[in-house]
Coordinates of C-alpha atoms in Angstrom, one line a residue:
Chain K
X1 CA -4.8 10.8 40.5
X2 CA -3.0 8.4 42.8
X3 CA -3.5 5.6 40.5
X4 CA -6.1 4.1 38.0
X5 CA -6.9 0.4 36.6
X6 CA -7.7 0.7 32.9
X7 CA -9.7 -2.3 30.9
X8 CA -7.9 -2.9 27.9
X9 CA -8.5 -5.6 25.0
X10 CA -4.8 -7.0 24.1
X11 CA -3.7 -7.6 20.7
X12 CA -0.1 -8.2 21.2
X13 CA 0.1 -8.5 25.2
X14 CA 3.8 -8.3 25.7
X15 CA 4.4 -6.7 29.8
X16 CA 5.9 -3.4 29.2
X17 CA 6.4 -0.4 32.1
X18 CA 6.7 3.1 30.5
X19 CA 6.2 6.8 30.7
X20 CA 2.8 7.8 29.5
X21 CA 2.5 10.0 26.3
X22 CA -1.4 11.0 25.0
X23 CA -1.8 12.3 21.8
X24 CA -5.0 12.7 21.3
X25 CA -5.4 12.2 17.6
X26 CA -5.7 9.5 14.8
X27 CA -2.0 10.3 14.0
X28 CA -1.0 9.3 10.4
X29 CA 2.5 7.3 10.2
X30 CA 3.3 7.6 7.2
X31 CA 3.3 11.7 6.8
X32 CA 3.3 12.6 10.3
X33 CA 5.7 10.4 12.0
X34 CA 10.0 11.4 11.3
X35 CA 11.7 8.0 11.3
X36 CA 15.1 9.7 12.2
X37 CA 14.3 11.5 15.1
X38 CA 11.3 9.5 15.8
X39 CA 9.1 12.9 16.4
X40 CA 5.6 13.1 16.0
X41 CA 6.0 16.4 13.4
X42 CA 2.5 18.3 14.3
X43 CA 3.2 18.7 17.8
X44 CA 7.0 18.2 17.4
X45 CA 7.1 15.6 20.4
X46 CA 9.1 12.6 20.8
X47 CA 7.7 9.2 21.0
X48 CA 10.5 7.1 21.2
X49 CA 10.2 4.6 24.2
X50 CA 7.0 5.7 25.8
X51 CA 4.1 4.7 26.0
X52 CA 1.8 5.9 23.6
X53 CA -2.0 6.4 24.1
X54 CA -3.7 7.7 21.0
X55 CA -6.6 7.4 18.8
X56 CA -6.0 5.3 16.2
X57 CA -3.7 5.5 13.0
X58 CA -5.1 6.8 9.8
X59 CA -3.6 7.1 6.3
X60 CA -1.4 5.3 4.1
X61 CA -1.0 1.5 4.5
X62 CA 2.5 2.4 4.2
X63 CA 2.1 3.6 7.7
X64 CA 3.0 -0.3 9.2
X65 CA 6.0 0.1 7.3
X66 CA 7.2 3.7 9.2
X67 CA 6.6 1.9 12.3
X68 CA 9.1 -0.9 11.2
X69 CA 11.9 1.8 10.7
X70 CA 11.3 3.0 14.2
X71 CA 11.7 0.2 15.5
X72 CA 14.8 -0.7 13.9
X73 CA 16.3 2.2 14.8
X74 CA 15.4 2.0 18.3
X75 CA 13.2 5.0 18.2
X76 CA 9.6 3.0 18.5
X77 CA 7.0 3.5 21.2
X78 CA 7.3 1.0 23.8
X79 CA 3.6 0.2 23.3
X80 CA 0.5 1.7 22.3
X81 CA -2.9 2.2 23.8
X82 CA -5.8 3.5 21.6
X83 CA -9.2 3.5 21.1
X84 CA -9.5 2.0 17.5
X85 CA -7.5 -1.0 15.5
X86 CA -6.4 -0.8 11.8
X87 CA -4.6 -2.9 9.4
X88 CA -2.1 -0.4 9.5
X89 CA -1.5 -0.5 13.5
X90 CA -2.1 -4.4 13.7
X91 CA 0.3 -4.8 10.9
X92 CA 3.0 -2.6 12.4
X93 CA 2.7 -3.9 15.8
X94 CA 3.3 -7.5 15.6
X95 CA 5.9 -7.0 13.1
X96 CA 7.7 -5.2 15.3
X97 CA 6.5 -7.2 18.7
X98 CA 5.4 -3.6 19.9
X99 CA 2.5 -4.4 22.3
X100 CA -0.4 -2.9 21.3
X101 CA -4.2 -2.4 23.6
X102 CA -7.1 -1.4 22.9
X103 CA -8.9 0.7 25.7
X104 CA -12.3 -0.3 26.5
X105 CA -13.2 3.0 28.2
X106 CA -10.9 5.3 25.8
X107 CA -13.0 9.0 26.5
X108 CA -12.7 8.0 30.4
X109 CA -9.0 7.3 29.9
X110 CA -8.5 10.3 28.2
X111 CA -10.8 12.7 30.9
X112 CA -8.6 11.2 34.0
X113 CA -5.5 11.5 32.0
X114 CA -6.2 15.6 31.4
X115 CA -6.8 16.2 34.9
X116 CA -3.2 15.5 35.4
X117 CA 0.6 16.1 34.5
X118 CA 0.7 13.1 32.0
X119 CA 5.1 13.6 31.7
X120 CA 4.9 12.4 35.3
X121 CA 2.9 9.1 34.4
X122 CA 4.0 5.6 34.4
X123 CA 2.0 2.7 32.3
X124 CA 2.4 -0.8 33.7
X125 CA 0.9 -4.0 31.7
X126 CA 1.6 -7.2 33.3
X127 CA -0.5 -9.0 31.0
X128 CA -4.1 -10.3 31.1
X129 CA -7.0 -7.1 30.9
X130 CA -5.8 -4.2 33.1
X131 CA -3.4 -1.4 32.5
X132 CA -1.9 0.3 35.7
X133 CA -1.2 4.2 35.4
X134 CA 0.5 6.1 38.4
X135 CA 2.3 8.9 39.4
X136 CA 5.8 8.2 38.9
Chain B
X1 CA 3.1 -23.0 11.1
X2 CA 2.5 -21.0 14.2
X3 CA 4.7 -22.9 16.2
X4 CA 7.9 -22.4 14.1
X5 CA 8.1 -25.9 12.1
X6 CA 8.1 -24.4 8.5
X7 CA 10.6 -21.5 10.3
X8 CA 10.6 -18.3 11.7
X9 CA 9.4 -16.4 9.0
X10 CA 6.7 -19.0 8.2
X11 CA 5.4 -18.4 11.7
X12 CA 5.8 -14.6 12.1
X13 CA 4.0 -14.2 8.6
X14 CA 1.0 -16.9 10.1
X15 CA 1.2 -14.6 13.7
X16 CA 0.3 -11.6 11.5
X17 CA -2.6 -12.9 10.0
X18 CA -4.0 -14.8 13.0
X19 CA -3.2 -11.1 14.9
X20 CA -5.6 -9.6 11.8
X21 CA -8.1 -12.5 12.7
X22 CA -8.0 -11.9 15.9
X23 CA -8.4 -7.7 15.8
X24 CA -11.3 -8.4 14.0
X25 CA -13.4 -11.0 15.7
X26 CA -13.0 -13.3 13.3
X27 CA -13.1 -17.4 13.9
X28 CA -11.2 -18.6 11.3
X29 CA -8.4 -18.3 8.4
X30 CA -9.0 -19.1 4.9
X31 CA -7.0 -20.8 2.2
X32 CA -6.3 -18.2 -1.1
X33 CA -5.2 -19.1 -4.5
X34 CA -4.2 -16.0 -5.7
X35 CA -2.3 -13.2 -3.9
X36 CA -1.7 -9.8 -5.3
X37 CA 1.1 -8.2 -3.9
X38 CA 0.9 -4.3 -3.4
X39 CA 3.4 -2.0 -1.9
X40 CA 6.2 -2.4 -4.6
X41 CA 6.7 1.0 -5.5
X42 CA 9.6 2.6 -3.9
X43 CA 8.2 6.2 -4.4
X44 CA 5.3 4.4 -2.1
X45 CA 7.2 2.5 0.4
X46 CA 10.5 4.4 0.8
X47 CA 13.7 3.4 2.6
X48 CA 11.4 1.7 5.5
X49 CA 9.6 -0.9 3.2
X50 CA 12.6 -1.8 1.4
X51 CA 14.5 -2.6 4.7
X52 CA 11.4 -4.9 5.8
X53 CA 11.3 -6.4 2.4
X54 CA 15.4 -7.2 2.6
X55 CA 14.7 -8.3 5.6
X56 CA 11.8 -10.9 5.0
X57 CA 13.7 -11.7 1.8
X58 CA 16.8 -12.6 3.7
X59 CA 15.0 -15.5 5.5
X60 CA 14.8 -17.2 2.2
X61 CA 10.9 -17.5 2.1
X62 CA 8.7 -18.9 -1.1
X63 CA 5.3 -17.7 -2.2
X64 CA 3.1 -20.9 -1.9
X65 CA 0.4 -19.6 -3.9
X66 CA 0.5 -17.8 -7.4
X67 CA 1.4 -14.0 -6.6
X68 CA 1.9 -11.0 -9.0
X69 CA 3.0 -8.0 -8.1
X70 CA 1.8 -4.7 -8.7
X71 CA 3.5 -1.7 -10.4
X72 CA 6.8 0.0 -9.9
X73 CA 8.2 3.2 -9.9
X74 CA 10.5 3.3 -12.6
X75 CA 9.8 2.5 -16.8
X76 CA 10.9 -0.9 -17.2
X77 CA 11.6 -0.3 -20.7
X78 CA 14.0 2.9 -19.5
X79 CA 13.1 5.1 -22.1
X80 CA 10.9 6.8 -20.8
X81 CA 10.7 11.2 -21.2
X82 CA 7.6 11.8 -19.1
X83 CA 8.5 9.7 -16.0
X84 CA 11.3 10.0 -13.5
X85 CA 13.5 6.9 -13.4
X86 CA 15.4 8.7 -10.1
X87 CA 15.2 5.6 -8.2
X88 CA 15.7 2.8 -10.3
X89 CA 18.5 1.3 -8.4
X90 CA 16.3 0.8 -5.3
X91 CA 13.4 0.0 -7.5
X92 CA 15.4 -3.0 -9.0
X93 CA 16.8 -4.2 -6.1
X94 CA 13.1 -4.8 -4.8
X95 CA 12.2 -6.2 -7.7
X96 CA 15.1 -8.9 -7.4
X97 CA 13.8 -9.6 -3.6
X98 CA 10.3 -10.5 -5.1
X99 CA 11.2 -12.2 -7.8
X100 CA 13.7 -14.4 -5.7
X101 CA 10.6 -15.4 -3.6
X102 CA 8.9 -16.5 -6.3
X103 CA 6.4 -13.2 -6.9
X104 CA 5.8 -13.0 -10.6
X105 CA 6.6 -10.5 -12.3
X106 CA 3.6 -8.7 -13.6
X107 CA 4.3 -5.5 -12.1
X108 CA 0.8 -4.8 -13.3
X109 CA -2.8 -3.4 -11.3
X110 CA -4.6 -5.8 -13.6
X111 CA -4.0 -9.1 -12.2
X112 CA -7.1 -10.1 -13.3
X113 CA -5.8 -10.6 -17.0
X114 CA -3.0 -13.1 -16.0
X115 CA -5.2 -15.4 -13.9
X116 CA -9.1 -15.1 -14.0
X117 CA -10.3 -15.4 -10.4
X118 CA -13.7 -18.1 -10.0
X119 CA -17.0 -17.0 -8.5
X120 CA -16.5 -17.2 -4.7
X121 CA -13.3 -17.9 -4.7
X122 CA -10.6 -16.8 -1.9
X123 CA -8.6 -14.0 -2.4
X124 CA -6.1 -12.0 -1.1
X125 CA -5.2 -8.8 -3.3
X126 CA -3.8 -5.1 -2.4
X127 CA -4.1 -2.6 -4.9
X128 CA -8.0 -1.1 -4.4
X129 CA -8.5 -1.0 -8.3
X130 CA -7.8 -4.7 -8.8
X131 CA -10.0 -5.8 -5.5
X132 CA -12.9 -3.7 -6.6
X133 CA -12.7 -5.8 -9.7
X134 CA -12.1 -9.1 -8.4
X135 CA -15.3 -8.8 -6.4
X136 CA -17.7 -7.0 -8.6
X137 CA -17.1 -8.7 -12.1
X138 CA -15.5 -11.9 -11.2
X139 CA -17.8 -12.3 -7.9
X140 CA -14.6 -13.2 -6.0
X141 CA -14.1 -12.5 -2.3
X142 CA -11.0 -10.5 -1.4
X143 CA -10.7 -7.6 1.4
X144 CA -8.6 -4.4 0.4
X145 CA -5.5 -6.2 1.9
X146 CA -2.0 -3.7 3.1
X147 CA 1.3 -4.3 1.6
X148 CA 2.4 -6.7 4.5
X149 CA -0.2 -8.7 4.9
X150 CA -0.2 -9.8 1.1
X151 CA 3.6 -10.8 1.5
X152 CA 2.5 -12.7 4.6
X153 CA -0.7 -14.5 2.7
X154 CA 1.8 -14.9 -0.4
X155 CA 4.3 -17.1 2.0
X156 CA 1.6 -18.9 4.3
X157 CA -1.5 -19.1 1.4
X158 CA -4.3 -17.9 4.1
X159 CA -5.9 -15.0 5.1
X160 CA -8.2 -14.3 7.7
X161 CA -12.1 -14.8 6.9
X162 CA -13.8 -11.5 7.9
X163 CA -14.9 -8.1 5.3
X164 CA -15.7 -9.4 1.8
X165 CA -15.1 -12.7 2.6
X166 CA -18.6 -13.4 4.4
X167 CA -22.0 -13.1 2.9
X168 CA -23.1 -10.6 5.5
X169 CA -20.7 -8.0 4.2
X170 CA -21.5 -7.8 0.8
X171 CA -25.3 -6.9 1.1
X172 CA -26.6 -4.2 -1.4
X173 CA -28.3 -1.2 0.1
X174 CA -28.9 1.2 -2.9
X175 CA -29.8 0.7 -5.8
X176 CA -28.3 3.6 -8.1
X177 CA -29.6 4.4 -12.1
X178 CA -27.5 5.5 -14.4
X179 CA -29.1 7.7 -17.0
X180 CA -28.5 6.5 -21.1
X181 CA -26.5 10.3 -21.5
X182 CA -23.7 9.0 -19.2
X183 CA -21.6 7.2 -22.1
X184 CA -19.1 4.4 -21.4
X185 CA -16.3 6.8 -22.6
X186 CA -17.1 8.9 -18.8
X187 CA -17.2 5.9 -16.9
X188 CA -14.1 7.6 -15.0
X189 CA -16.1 10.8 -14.2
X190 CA -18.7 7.9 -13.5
X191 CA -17.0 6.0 -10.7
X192 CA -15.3 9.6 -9.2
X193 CA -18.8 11.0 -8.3
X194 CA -19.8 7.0 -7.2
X195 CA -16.4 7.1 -4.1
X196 CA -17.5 10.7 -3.3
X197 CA -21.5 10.8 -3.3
X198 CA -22.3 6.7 -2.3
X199 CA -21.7 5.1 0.7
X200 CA -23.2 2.2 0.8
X201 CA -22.9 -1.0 -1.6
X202 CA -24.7 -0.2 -4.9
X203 CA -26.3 -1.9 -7.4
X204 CA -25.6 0.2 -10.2
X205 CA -28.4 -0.4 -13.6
X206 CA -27.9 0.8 -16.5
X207 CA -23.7 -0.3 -17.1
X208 CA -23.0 -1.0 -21.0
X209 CA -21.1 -4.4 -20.9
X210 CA -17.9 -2.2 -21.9
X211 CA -15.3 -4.5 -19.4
X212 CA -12.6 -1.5 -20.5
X213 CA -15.0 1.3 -19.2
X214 CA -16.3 -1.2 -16.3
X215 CA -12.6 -1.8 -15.3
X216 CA -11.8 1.8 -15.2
X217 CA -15.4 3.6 -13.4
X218 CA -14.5 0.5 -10.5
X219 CA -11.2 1.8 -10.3
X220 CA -12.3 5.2 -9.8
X221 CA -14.7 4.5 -7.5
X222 CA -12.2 2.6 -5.3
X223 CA -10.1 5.7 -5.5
X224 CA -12.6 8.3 -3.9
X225 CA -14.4 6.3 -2.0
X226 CA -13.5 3.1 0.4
X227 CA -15.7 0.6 -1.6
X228 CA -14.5 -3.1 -2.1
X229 CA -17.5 -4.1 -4.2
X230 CA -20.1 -2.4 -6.6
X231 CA -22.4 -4.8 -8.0
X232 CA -23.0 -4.2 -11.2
X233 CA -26.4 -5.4 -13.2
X234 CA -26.1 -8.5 -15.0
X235 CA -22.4 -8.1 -14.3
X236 CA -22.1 -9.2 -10.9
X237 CA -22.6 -13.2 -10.5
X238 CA -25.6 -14.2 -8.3
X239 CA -24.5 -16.0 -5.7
X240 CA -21.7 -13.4 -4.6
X241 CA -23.9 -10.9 -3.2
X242 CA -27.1 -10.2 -1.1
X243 CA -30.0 -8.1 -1.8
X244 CA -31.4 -6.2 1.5
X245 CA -35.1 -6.0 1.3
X246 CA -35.1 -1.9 1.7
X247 CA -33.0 -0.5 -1.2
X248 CA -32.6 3.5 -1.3
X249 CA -33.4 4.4 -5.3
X250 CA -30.9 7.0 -6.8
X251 CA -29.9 8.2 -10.0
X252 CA -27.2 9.8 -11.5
X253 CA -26.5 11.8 -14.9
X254 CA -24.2 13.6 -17.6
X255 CA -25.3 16.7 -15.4
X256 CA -23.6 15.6 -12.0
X257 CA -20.5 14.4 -13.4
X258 CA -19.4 16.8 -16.0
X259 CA -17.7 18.8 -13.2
X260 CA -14.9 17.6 -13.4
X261 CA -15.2 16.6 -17.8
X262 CA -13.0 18.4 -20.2
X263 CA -14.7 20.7 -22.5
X264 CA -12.9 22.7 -25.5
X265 CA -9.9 23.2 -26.1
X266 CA -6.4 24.2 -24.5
X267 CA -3.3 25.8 -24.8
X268 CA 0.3 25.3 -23.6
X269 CA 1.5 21.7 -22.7
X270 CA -1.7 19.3 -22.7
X271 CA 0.0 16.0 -21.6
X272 CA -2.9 12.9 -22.5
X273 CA -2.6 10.0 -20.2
X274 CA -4.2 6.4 -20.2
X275 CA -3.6 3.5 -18.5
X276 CA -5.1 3.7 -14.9
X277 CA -5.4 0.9 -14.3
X278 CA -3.2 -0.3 -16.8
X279 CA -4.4 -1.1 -20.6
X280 CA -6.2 -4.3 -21.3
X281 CA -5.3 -6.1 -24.7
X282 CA -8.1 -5.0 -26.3
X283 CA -7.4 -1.5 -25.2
X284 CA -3.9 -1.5 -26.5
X285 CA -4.8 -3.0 -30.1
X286 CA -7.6 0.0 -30.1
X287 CA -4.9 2.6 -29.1
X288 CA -2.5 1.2 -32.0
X289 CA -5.5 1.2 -34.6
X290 CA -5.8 4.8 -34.1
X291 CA -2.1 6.3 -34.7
X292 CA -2.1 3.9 -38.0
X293 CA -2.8 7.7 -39.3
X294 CA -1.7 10.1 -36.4
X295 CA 1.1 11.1 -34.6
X296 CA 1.5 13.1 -31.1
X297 CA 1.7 16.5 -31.5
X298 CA 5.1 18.4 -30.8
X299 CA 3.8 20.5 -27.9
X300 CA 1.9 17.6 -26.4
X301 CA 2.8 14.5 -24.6
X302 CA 0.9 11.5 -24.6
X303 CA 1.5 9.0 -21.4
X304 CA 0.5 5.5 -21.8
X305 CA 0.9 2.9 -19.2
X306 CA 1.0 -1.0 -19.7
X307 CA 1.8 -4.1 -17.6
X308 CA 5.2 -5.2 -17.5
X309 CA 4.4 -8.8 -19.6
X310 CA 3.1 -6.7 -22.7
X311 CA 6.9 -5.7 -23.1
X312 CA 7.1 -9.3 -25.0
X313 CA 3.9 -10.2 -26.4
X314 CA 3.8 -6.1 -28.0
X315 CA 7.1 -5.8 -28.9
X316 CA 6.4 -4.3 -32.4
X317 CA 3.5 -2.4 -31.4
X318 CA 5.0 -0.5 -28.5
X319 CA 8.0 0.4 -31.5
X320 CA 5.7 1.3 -33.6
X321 CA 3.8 3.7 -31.2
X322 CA 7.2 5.1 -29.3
X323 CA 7.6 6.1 -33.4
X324 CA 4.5 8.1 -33.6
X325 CA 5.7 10.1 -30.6
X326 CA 3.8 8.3 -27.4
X327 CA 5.4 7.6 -24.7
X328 CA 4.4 4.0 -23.6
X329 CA 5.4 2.6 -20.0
X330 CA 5.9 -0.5 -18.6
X331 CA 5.5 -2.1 -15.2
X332 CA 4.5 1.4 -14.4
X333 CA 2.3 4.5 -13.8
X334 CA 2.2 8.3 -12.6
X335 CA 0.7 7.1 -9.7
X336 CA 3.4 5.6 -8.4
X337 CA 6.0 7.1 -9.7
X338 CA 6.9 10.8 -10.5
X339 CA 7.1 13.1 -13.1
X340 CA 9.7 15.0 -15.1
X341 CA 7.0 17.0 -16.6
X342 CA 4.8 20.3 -15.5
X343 CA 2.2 19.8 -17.4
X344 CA -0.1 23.0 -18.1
X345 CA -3.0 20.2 -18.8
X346 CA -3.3 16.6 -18.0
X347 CA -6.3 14.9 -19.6
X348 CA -7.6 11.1 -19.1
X349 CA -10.2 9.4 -19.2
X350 CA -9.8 7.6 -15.7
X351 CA -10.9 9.1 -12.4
X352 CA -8.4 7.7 -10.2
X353 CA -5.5 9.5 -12.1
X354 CA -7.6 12.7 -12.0
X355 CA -8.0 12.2 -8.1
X356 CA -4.3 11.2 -7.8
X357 CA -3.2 13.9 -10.3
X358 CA -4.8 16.7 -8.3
X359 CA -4.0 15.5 -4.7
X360 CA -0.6 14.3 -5.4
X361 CA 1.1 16.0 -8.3
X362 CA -1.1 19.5 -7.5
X363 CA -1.9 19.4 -11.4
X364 CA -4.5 20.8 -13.7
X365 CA -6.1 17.8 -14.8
X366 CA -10.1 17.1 -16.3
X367 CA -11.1 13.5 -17.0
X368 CA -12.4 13.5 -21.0
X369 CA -12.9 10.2 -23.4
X370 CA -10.2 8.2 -25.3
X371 CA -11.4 10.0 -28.9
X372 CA -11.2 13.3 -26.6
X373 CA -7.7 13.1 -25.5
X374 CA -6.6 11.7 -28.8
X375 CA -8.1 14.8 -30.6
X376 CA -5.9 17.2 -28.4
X377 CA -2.7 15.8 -27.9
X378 CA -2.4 14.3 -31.6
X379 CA -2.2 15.3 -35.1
X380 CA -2.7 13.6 -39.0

């Protein structure tokens, strides 16, 4: 993969440029997510300033709120990409002025995605209804 | 308010429900006259909601519609055995941001019984016990609304019109018979099997008009399952729901609840617990009838939880009861907080603290009636 164009719906369309993370869950804030070290716990990964493509969230509505500590201690995603809103995410999100997209094609994504290396991946948004992912 | 002219906070709290409007497909905000604020608990919300909450609260914002708050995680009275009071300084210093913005204080999940919602009216209420309600007895429109977006309706007085506020969404699709043997005293074990076996909006026949039983089956229902209304039978006002032509006929019994229903007796600690959600008046005054001759017994414990404003109109009462051994709460409940007790038996009469007392505390815990519970944990 050289590069790919992805159809996204905005909900907060802020530009943002990232590293590409996929975890490809419905990943539960509140529960899953340490504020401190801002690690997702059931794969032990860091999501701190990348861009995170995932399912959804799912859970406690206290989720929104574990997405406000991250941010305020600089350990958020710089946005997200996923395949299904919630409260929870919405809520979150524009609290925190983290953009956050929802992927029209989100099984596609996520097939062209697995074919490669995503740690070598780089998200651009530059607003309006396209995502661009390259090779760094 | 978008723009900034009532200031920032104004505008950041209108952005998040125009966001919510937007995520949704929805066209347009509505006005609310009542907003019930969830997400007070610290044992809910930890250190991250209170730093949000100090930091909306340092903006200096006003609730611009009538707003009461739901329970915390500490005994307002204090005196409390059975409950943890561990975090009361971070519990109080919530409390003080709320109250400061003009959220009452009714640290209650029965907001219903401070200001009667209208047929059709706007809404915008967390806590899934006191929704549930809103919409099925009062025929009032309110989604089950997160912690944040309450605070945000509470400061701007909208929320966004989508879920329970159109007619489309609250369409009855089964209609669901409930046999004479299921007594008003089960109405816990009742709702319980409702959240886990129904998935569609009911119209549930055969409800005694019992607004303490009705109050605590919708609250149980709300726990298991994801339901914002259950109409009830010549409960529910006309005019706040449709009927869909095709309605799928079940019925429930005694015989597929009494899983989870206490039967016999126990040894060891039995604690007795009611409250969820909170006692109504009428409730109370029952409760206080029956120790006029009894007392809890020395190896039992006997919970009771109450909103926060009883503390002044009961003052006598809740003396009178903490004398004959029970230990009455305030502002509170075991779901939100935690206990300083291991129980070796927990029985109520509400679903929702049997589902929360299982899944959360890892207790023992059977759902049985009022007279039941009183029978085990008390003595002449």
């Amino acid at each position: 993969m050289r590069r790919l164009l992805i159809e996204v719906k905005p909900v907060i369309a802020k530009p943002f440029t990232g590293s590409v993370l996929v975890i490809d869950r419905y990943i539960s804030f509140y529960g899953e997510v340490d504020v401190e070290n801002s690690v997702y716990k059931p794969l032990n990964i860091h999501i701190a300033n990348k861009v995170l493509v995932f399912k959804g969230s799912r859970g406690s509505t206290v989720g929104s709120y574990v997405i406000y500590g991250l941010s305020k201690r600089g350990g958020a995603p710089i946005a997200m990409i996923v395949k299904n809103l919630d409260p929870v995410l919405v809520s979150g999100c524009v609290l925190t002025d983290i953009p956050l997209l929802v992927a029209q094609n989100y099984d596609d994504l996520i097939k062209n995605l697995s074919q490669s290396s995503t740690s070598g991946l780089k998200a651009t948004y530059r607003g309006g209804s396209y995502v661009e992912i390259e090779e760094q | 308010m978008l723009s900034g002219e009532k200031g920032f906070i104004v505008a950041k709290m209108m952005e998040l429900i125009v966001k919510m409007c937007e995520a949704y497909g929805c066209e347009k905000l509505v006005r609310v006259n009542h907003v019930h604020v969830s997400g007070v608990s610290y044992v809910n919300i930890g250190d991250y909601g209170l730093e949000f909450i100090k930091d909306i609260h340092s903006y200096r914002p006003r609730a611009s519609v009538y707003t009461t708050t739901n329970p915390v995680c500490v005994d307002l009275t204090g005196l409390s055995r059975i409950l943890s009071n561990e975090f009361i300084d971070k519990q109080l210093v919530i409390n003080k941001y709320f109250e400061e913005m003009g959220f009452q204080p009714t640290y209650s999940c029965i907001p219903y019984y401070f200001r009667k919602p209208s047929v059709n009216e706007h809404l915008a209420w967390g806590e899934s016990s006191a929704v549930i309600y809103a919409n099925s007895v009062f025929g009032a429109r309110t989604n089950r609304e997160g912690a944040p977006l309450t605070i945000a309706s509470s400061i701007t007085g909208y929320t966004y019109f989508a879920g329970m506020h159109m007619d489309e969404n609250r369409v009855v699709k089964i209609s669901l018979n409930v046999d004479r043997d299921v007594e008003p005293e089960l109405y816990g074990a009742l709702g319980y099997w409702i959240g886990e076996n129904i998935h569609e909006t009911p119209i549930i026949k055969g409800i005694v008009e019992n607004y303490s039983s009705i109050k605590i089956m919708l609250a149980s229902a709300a726990a298991t399952g994801d339901f914002a209304l259950v109409v009830i039978d010549k409960i529910t006002p006309k005019g706040s729901y449709r009927v869909s032509d095709y309605l799928e006929k079940i019925s429930v019994g005694f015989k597929d609840i009494e899983e989870n229903v206490f039967r016999g007796r126990e040894e060891g600690y039995v604690l007795g617990y009611i409250g969820c959600p909170h006692l109504d008046p009428l409730e109370f005054r029952t409760l206080v009838e029956k120790f006029s001759n009894r007392r809890v017994k020395r190896e039992c414990g006997f919970l009771v939880s109450i909103p926060y404003p009883f503390l002044s109109i009961f003052r006598s009462e809740i003396d009178f009861l903490r004398k004959r051994g029970v230990d009455v709460v305030a502002g509170t409940c075991p779901i939100v907080s935690k206990l300083t007790v291991k129980p070796d038996l927990v029985l109520t009469n509400s679903g929702k603290a049997f589902f929360y007392f299982k899944n959360i505390h890892g207790l023992n815990v059977r759902i049985a009636s009022f007279e039941t519970i009183i029978d085990n944990v008390t003595e002449k």
